[in-house]
mmCIF file of C-alpha atoms in Angstrom:
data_model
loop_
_atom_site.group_PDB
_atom_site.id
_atom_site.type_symbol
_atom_site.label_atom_id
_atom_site.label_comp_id
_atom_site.label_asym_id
_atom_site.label_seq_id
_atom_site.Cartn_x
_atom_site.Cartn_y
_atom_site.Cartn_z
ATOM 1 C CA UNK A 1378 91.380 89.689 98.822
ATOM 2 C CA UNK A 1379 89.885 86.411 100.188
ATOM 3 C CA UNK A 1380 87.115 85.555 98.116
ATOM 4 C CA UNK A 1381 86.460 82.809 95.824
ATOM 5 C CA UNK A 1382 85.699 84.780 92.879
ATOM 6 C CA UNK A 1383 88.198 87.075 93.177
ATOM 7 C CA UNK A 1384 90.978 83.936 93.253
ATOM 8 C CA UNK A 1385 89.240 82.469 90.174
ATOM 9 C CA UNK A 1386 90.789 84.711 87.642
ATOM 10 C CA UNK A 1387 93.591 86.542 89.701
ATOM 11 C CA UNK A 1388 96.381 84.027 88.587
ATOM 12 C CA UNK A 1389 97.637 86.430 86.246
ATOM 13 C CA UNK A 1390 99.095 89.915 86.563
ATOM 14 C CA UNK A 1391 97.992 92.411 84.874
ATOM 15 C CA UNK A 1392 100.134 94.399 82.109
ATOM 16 C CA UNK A 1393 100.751 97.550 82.803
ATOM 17 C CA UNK A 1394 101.373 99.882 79.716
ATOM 18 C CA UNK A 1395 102.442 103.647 78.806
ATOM 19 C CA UNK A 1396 102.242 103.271 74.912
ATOM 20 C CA UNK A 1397 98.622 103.093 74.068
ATOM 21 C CA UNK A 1398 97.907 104.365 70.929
ATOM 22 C CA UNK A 1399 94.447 106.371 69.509
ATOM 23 C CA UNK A 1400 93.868 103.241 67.573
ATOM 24 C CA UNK A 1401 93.495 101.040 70.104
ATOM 25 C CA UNK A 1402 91.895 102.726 73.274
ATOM 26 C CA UNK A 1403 89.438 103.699 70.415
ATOM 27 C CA UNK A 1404 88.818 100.015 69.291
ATOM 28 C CA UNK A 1405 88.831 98.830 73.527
ATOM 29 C CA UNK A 1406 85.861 101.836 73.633
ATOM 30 C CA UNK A 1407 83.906 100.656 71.038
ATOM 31 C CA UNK A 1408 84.341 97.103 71.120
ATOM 32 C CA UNK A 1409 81.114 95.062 71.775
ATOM 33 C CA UNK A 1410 79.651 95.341 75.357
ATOM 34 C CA UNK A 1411 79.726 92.226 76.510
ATOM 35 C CA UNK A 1412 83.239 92.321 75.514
ATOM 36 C CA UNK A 1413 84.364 95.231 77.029
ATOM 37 C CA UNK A 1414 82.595 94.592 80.450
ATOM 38 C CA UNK A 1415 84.368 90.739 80.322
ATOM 39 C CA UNK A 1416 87.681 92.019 79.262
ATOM 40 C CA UNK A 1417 87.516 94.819 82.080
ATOM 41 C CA UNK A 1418 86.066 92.629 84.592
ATOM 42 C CA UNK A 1419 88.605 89.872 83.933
ATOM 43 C CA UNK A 1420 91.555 92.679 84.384
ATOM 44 C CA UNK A 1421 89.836 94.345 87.718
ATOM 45 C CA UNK A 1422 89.839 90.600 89.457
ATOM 46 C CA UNK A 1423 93.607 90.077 88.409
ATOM 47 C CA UNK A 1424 94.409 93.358 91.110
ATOM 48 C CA UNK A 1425 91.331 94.153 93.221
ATOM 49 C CA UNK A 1426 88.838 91.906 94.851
ATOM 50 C CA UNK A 1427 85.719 92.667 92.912
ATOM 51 C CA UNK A 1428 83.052 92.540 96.140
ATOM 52 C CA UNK A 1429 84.923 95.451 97.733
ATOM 53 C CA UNK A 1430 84.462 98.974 97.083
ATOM 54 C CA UNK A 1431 87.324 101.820 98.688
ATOM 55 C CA UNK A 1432 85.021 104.474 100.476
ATOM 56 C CA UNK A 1433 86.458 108.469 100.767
ATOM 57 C CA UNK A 1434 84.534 111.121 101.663
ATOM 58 C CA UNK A 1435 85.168 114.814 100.588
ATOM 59 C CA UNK A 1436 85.071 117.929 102.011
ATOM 60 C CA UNK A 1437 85.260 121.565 100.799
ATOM 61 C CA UNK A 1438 88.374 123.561 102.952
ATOM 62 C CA UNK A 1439 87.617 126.393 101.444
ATOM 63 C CA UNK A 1440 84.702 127.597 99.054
ATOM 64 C CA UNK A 1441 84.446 130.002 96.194
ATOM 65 C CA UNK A 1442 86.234 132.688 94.885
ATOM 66 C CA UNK A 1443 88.524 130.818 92.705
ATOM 67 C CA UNK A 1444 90.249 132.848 90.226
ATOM 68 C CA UNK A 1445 90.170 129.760 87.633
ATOM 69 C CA UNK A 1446 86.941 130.087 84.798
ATOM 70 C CA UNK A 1447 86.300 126.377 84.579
ATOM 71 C CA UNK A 1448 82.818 126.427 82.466
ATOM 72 C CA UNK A 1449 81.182 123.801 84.736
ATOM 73 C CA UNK A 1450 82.386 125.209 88.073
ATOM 74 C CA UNK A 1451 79.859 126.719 90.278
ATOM 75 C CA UNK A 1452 82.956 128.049 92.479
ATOM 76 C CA UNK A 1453 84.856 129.966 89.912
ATOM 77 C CA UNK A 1454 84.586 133.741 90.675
ATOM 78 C CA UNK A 1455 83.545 134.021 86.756
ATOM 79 C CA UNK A 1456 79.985 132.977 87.156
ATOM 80 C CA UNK A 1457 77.047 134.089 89.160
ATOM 81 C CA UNK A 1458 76.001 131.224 90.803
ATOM 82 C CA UNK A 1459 74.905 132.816 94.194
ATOM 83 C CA UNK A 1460 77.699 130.084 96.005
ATOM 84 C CA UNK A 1461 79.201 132.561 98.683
ATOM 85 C CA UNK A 1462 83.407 132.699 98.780
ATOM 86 C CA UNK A 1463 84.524 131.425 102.571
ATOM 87 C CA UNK A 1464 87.724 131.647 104.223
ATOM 88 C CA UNK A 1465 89.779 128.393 104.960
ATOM 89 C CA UNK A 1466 88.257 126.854 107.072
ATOM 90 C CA UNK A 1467 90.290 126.129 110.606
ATOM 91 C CA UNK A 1468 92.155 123.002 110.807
ATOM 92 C CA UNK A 1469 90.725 121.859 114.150
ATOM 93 C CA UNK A 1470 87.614 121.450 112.517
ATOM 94 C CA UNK A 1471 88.406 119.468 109.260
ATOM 95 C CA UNK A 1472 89.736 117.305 111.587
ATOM 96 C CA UNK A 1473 86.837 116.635 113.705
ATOM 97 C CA UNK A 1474 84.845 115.944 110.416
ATOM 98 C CA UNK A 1475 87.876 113.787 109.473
ATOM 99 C CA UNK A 1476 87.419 111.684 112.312
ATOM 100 C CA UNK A 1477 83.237 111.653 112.029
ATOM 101 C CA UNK A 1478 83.949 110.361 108.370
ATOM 102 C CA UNK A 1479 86.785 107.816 109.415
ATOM 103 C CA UNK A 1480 83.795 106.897 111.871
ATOM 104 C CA UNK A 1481 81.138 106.406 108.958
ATOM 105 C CA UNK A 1482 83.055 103.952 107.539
ATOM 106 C CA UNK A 1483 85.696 106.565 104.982
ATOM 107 C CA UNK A 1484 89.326 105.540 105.021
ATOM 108 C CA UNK A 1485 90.084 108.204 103.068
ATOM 109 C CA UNK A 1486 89.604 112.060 103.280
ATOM 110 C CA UNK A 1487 89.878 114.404 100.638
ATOM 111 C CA UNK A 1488 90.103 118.034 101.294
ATOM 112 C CA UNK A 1489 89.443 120.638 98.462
ATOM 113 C CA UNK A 1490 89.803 124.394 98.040
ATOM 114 C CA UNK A 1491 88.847 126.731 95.619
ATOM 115 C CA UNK A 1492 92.320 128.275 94.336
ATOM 116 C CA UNK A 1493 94.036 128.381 91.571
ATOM 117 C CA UNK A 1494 97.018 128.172 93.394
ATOM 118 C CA UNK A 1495 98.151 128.508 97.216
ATOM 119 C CA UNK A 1496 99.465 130.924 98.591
ATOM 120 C CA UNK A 1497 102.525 130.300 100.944
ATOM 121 C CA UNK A 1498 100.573 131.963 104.229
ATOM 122 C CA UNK A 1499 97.859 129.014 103.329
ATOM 123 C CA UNK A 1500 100.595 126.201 103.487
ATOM 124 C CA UNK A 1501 100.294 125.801 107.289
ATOM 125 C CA UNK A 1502 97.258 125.503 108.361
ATOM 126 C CA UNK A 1503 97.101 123.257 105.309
ATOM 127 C CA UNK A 1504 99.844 121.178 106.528
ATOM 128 C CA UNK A 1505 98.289 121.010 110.004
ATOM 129 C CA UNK A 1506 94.778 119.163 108.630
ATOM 130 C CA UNK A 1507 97.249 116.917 106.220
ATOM 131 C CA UNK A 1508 98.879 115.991 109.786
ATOM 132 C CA UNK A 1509 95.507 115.431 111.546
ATOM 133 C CA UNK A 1510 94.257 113.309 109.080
ATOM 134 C CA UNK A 1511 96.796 111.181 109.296
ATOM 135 C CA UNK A 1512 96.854 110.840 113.130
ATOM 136 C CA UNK A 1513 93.163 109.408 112.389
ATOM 137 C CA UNK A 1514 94.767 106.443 110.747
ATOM 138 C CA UNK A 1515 93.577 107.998 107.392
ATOM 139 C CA UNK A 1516 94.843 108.354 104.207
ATOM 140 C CA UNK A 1517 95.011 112.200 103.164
ATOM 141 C CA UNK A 1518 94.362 113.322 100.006
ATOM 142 C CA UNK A 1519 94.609 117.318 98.951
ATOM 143 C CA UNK A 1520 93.248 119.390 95.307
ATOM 144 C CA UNK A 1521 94.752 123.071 96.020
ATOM 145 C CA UNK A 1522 94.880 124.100 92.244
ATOM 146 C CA UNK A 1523 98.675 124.313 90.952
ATOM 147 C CA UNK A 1524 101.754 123.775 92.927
ATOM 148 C CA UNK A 1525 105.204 125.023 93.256
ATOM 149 C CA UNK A 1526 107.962 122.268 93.729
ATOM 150 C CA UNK A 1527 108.471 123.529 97.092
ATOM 151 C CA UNK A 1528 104.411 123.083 98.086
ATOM 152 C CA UNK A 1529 104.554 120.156 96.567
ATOM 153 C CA UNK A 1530 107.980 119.126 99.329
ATOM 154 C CA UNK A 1531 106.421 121.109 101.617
ATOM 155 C CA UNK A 1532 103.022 118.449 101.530
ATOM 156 C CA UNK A 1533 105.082 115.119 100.773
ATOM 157 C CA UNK A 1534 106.671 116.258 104.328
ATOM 158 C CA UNK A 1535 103.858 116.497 105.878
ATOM 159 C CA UNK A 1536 102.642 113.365 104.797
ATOM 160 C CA UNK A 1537 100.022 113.617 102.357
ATOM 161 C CA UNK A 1538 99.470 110.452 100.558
ATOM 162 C CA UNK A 1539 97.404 111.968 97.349
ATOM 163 C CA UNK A 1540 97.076 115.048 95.456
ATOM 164 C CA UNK A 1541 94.191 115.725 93.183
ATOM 165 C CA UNK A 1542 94.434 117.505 90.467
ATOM 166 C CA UNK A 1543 91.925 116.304 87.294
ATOM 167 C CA UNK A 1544 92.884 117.095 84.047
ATOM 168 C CA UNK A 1545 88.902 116.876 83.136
ATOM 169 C CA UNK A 1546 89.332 115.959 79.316
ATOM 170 C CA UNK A 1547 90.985 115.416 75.992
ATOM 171 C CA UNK A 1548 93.933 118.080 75.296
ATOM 172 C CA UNK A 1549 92.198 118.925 72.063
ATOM 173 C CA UNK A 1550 88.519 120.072 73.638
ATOM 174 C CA UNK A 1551 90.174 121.503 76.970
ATOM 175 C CA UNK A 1552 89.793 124.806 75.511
ATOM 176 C CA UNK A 1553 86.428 125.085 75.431
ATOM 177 C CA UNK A 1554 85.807 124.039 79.423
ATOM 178 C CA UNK A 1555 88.931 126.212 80.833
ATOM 179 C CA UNK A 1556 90.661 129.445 79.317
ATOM 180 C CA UNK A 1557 92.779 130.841 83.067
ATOM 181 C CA UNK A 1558 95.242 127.814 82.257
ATOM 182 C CA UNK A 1559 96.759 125.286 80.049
ATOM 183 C CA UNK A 1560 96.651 121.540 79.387
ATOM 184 C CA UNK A 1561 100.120 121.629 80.111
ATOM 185 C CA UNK A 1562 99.621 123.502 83.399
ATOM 186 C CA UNK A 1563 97.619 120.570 85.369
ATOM 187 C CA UNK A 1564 100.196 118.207 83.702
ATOM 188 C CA UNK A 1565 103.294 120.207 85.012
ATOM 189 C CA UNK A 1566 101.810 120.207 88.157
ATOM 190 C CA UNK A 1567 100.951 116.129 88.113
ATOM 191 C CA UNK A 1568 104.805 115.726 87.138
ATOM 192 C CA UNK A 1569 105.339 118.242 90.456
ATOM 193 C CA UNK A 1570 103.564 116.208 92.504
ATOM 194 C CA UNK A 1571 104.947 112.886 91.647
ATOM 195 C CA UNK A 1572 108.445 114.292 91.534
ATOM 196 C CA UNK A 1573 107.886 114.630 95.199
ATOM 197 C CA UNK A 1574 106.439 111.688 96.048
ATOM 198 C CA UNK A 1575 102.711 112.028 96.849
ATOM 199 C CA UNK A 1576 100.451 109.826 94.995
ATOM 200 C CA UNK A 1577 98.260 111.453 92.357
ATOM 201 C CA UNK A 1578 94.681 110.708 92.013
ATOM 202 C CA UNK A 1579 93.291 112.469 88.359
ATOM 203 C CA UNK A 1580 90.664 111.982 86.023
ATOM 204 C CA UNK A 1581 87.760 114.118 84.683
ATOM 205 C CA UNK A 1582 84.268 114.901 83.501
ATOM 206 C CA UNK A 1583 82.088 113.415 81.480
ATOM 207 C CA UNK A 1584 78.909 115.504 79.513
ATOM 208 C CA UNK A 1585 80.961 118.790 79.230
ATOM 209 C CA UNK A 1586 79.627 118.894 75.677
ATOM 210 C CA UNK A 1587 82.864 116.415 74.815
ATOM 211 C CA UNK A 1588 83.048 113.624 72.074
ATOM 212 C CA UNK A 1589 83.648 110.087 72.915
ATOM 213 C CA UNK A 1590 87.299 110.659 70.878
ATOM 214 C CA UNK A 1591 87.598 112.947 74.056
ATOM 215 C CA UNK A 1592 86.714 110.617 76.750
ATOM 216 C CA UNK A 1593 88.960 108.378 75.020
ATOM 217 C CA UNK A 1594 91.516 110.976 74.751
ATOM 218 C CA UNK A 1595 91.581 111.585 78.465
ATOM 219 C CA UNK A 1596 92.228 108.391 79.425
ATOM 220 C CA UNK A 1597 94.774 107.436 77.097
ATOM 221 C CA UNK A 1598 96.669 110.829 78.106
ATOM 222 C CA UNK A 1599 96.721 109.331 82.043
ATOM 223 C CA UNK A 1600 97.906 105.772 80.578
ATOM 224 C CA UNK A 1601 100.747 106.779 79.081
ATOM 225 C CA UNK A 1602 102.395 109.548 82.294
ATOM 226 C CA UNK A 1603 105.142 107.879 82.859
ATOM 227 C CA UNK A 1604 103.458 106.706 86.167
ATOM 228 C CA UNK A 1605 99.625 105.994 86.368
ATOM 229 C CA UNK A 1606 97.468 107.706 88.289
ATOM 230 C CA UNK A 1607 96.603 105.604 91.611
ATOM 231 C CA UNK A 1608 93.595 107.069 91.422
ATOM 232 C CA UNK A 1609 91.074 107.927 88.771
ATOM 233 C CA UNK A 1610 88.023 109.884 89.267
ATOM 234 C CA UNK A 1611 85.440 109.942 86.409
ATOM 235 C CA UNK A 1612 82.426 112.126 87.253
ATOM 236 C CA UNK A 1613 79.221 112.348 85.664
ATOM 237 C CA UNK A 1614 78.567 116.401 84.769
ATOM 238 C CA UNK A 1615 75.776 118.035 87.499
ATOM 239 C CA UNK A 1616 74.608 120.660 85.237
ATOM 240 C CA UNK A 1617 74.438 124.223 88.152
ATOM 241 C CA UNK A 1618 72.711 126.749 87.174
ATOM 242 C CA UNK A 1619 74.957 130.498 86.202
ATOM 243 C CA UNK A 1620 77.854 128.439 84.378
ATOM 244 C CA UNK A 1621 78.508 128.350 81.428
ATOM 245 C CA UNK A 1622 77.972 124.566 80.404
ATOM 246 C CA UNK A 1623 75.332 124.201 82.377
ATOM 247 C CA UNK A 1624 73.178 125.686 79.152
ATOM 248 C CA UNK A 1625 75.211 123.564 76.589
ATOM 249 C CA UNK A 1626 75.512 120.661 78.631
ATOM 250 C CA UNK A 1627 74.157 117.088 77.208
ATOM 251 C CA UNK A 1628 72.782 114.334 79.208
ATOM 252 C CA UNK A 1629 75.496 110.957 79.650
ATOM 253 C CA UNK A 1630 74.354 108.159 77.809
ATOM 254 C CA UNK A 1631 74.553 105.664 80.537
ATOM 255 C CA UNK A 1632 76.102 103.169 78.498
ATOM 256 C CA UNK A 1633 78.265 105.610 77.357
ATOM 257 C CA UNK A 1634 79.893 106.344 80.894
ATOM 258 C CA UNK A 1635 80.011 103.034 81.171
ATOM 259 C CA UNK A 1636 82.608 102.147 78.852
ATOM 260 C CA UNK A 1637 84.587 104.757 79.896
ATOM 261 C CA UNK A 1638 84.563 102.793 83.417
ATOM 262 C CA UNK A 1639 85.465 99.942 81.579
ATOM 263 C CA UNK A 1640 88.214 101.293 79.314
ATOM 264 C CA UNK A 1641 90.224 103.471 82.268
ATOM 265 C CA UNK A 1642 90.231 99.837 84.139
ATOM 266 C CA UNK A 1643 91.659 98.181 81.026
ATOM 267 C CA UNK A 1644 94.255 100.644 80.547
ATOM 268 C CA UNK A 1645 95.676 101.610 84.356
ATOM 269 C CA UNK A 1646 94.855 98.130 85.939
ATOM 270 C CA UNK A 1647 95.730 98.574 89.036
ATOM 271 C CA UNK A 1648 94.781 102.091 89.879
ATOM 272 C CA UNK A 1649 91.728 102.999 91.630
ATOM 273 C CA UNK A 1650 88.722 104.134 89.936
ATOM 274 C CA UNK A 1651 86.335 106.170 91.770
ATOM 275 C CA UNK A 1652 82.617 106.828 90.582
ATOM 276 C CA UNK A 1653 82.823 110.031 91.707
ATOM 277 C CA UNK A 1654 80.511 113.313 90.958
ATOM 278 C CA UNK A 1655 77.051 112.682 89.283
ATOM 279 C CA UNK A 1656 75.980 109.505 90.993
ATOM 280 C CA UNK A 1657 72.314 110.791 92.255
ATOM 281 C CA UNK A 1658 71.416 110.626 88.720
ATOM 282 C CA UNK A 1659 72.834 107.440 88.064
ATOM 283 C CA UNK A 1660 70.394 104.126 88.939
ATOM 284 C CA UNK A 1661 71.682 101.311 90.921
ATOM 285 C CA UNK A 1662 71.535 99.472 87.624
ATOM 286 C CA UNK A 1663 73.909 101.976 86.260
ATOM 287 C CA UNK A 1664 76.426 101.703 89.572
ATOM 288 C CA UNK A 1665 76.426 98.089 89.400
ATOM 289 C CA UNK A 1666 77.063 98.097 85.601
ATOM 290 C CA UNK A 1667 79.802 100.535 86.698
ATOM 291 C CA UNK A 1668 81.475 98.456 89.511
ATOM 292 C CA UNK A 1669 81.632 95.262 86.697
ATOM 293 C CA UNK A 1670 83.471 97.690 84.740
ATOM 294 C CA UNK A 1671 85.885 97.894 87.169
ATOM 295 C CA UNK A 1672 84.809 101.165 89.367
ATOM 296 C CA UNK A 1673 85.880 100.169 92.865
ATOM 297 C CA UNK A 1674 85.736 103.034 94.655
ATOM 298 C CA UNK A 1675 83.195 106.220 95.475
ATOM 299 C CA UNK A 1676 82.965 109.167 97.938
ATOM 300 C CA UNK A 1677 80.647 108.807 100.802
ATOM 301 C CA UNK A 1678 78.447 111.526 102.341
ATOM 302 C CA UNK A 1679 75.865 113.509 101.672
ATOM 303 C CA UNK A 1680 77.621 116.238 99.488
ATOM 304 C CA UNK A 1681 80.688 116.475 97.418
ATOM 305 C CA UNK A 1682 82.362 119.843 97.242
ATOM 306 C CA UNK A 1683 79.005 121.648 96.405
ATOM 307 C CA UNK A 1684 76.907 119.241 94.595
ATOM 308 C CA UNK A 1685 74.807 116.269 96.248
ATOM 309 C CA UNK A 1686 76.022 112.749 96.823
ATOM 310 C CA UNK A 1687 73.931 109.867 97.187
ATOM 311 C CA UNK A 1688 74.054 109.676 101.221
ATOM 312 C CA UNK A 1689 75.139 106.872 103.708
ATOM 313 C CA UNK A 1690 72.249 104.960 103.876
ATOM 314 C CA UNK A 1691 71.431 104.433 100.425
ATOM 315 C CA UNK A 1692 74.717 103.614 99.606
ATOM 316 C CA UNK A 1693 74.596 100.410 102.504
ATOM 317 C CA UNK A 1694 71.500 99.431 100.313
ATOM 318 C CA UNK A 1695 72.993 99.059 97.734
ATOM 319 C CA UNK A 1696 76.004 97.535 99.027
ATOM 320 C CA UNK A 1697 73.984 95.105 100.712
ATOM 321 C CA UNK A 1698 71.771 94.170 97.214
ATOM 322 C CA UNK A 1699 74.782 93.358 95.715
ATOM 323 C CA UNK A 1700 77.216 91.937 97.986
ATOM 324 C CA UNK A 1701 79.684 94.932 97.968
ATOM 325 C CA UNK A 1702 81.868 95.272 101.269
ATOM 326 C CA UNK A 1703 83.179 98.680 102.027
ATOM 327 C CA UNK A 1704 87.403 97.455 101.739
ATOM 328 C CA UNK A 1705 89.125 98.309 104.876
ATOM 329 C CA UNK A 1706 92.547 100.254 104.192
ATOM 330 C CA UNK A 1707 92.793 101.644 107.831
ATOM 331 C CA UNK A 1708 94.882 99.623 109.538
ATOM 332 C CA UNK A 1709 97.193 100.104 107.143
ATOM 333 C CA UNK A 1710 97.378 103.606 107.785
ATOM 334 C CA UNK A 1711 96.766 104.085 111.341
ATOM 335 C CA UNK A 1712 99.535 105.351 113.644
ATOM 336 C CA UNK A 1713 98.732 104.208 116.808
#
């Protein structure tokens, strides 16, 4: 964090809070926009250098088949959305695409697969691309559906520095996206996962048919865990065709996803947070708005788990047009 307009307003630290009430992340939402983007712009420079942007990259372990019914989910074995199941895939070659990502610039490498939960005969060849990864000089990050205590030991062991595991919205409207599990079940399984001592990297969807009380919701529910998220995704719904939201499902108002940017920044400070799903139908007006609201990180690639991503090259661009440096955690990490 070396540049001169990051030191400007860094002198303070930031305050970091677990008692945000409906009141207020309501009144942060809908404050004024100029207000909002100065207030979260002012916070992002006080932990993060604003002209650098974290880079992952994503790739899909194990497709289809899931048992879960998440409405928007075109992997769910509840909808007819012609996406073949696959078996997990073998660790060698995660790894090799670990190391072609770490190549293309990713420092860290997420690895997703369609369960609800593993099963103990997946844990090892599981732990063996969590291991791999790592080697790269990589951070590792896993979303395996719900864990056990003893998965969630059994991948703290092994090293994995993040677990994913989005709670997608408000506790009132969750309902209505998911009805195989619980609110309570992705939070039990957060607590799991910090209890061991992985990192957890959550946030949601946005254009699920939700309210901006929901969006709201969502957020303030991550603020106040007893330990923030380090990382939090917000995604922009890709409507895919044989779910069930996809024929319910209302277009973002840009401005609208936006302030959610702006409000997760004000609220967890110092975690990361990722533009993640949706961004081929955002503008580069829209990213930049996004990364002044305090986004300061995105996957890389061409695809995300099974939707499209904006690619490599069009992502330099628009590094380059706005003087965005990809920030460089691997040496960090490596172990060699």
């Amino acid at each position: 964090m070396n540049s001169i307009a990051h030191s400007t307003l860094a002198a303070a630290s930031p305050t970091i809070r677990h008692d945000w009430t409906r009141e207020e992340a309501a009144a942060i939402y809908h404050a004024p926009f100029a207000d909002l983007m100065f207030r979260a712009q002012t916070i992002h420079r006080q932990t993060f250098d604003p002209n650098q942007v974290q880079c992952n990259q994503l790739l899909n372990v194990k497709t289809g088949g899931c048992a879960e019914d998440c409405g928007y989910c075109s992997q769910s074995a509840h909808h007819d959305t012609a996406l073949p199941a696959s078996k997990l895939m073998e660790p060698a070659k995660v790894i090799e695409a670990a190391k072609a990502a770490r190549d293309a610039g990713a420092t860290r490498y997420c690895m997703g697969a369609a369960w609800r939960s593993p099963k103990e005969r997946d844990m090892a060849p599981v732990i063996e691309m969590v291991k791999g990864v790592k080697a790269l000089g990589m951070e590792a990050c896993m979303t395996l559906g719900m864990l056990t205590d003893d998965q969630a030991k059994q991948l703290a062991d092994a090293g994995l520095d993040y677990y994913n595991h989005n709670i997608d919205t408000s506790e009132e409207f969750y309902a209505s996206v998911v009805k195989t599990r619980s609110f309570g079940d992705r939070l039990d399984t957060l607590e799991k996962v910090q209890d061991a001592g992985i990192k957890v990297c959550c946030g949601g969807i946005l254009g699920l048919g939700e309210k901006p009380t929901d969006r709201v919701e969502m957020l303030r529910t991550l603020a106040n865990l007893p330990q923030h998220p380090e990382s939090v995704p917000i995604n922009m719904l890709i409507p895919i065709e044989g779910t069930p939201i996809a024929q319910s499902a209302t277009p973002v108002d840009p401005f609208e996803f936006v302030r959610t940017i702006a409000l997760a920044r004000i609220m967890m400070p110092k975690s990361d947070v990722r533009l993640a799903a949706g961004r081929t139908a955002m503008s580069d007006e829209m990213q930049a708005l996004c990364f002044l609201a305090g986004a300061n990180s995105i996957f890389i690639g061409d695809t995300l788990l099974t939707t499209p991503n904006p690619g490599d090259s069009k992502d330099r661009a628009l590094f380059n047009r706005l003087g965005i440096t990809p920030r460089d955690d691997l040496g960090v990490h490596a172990h060699s």
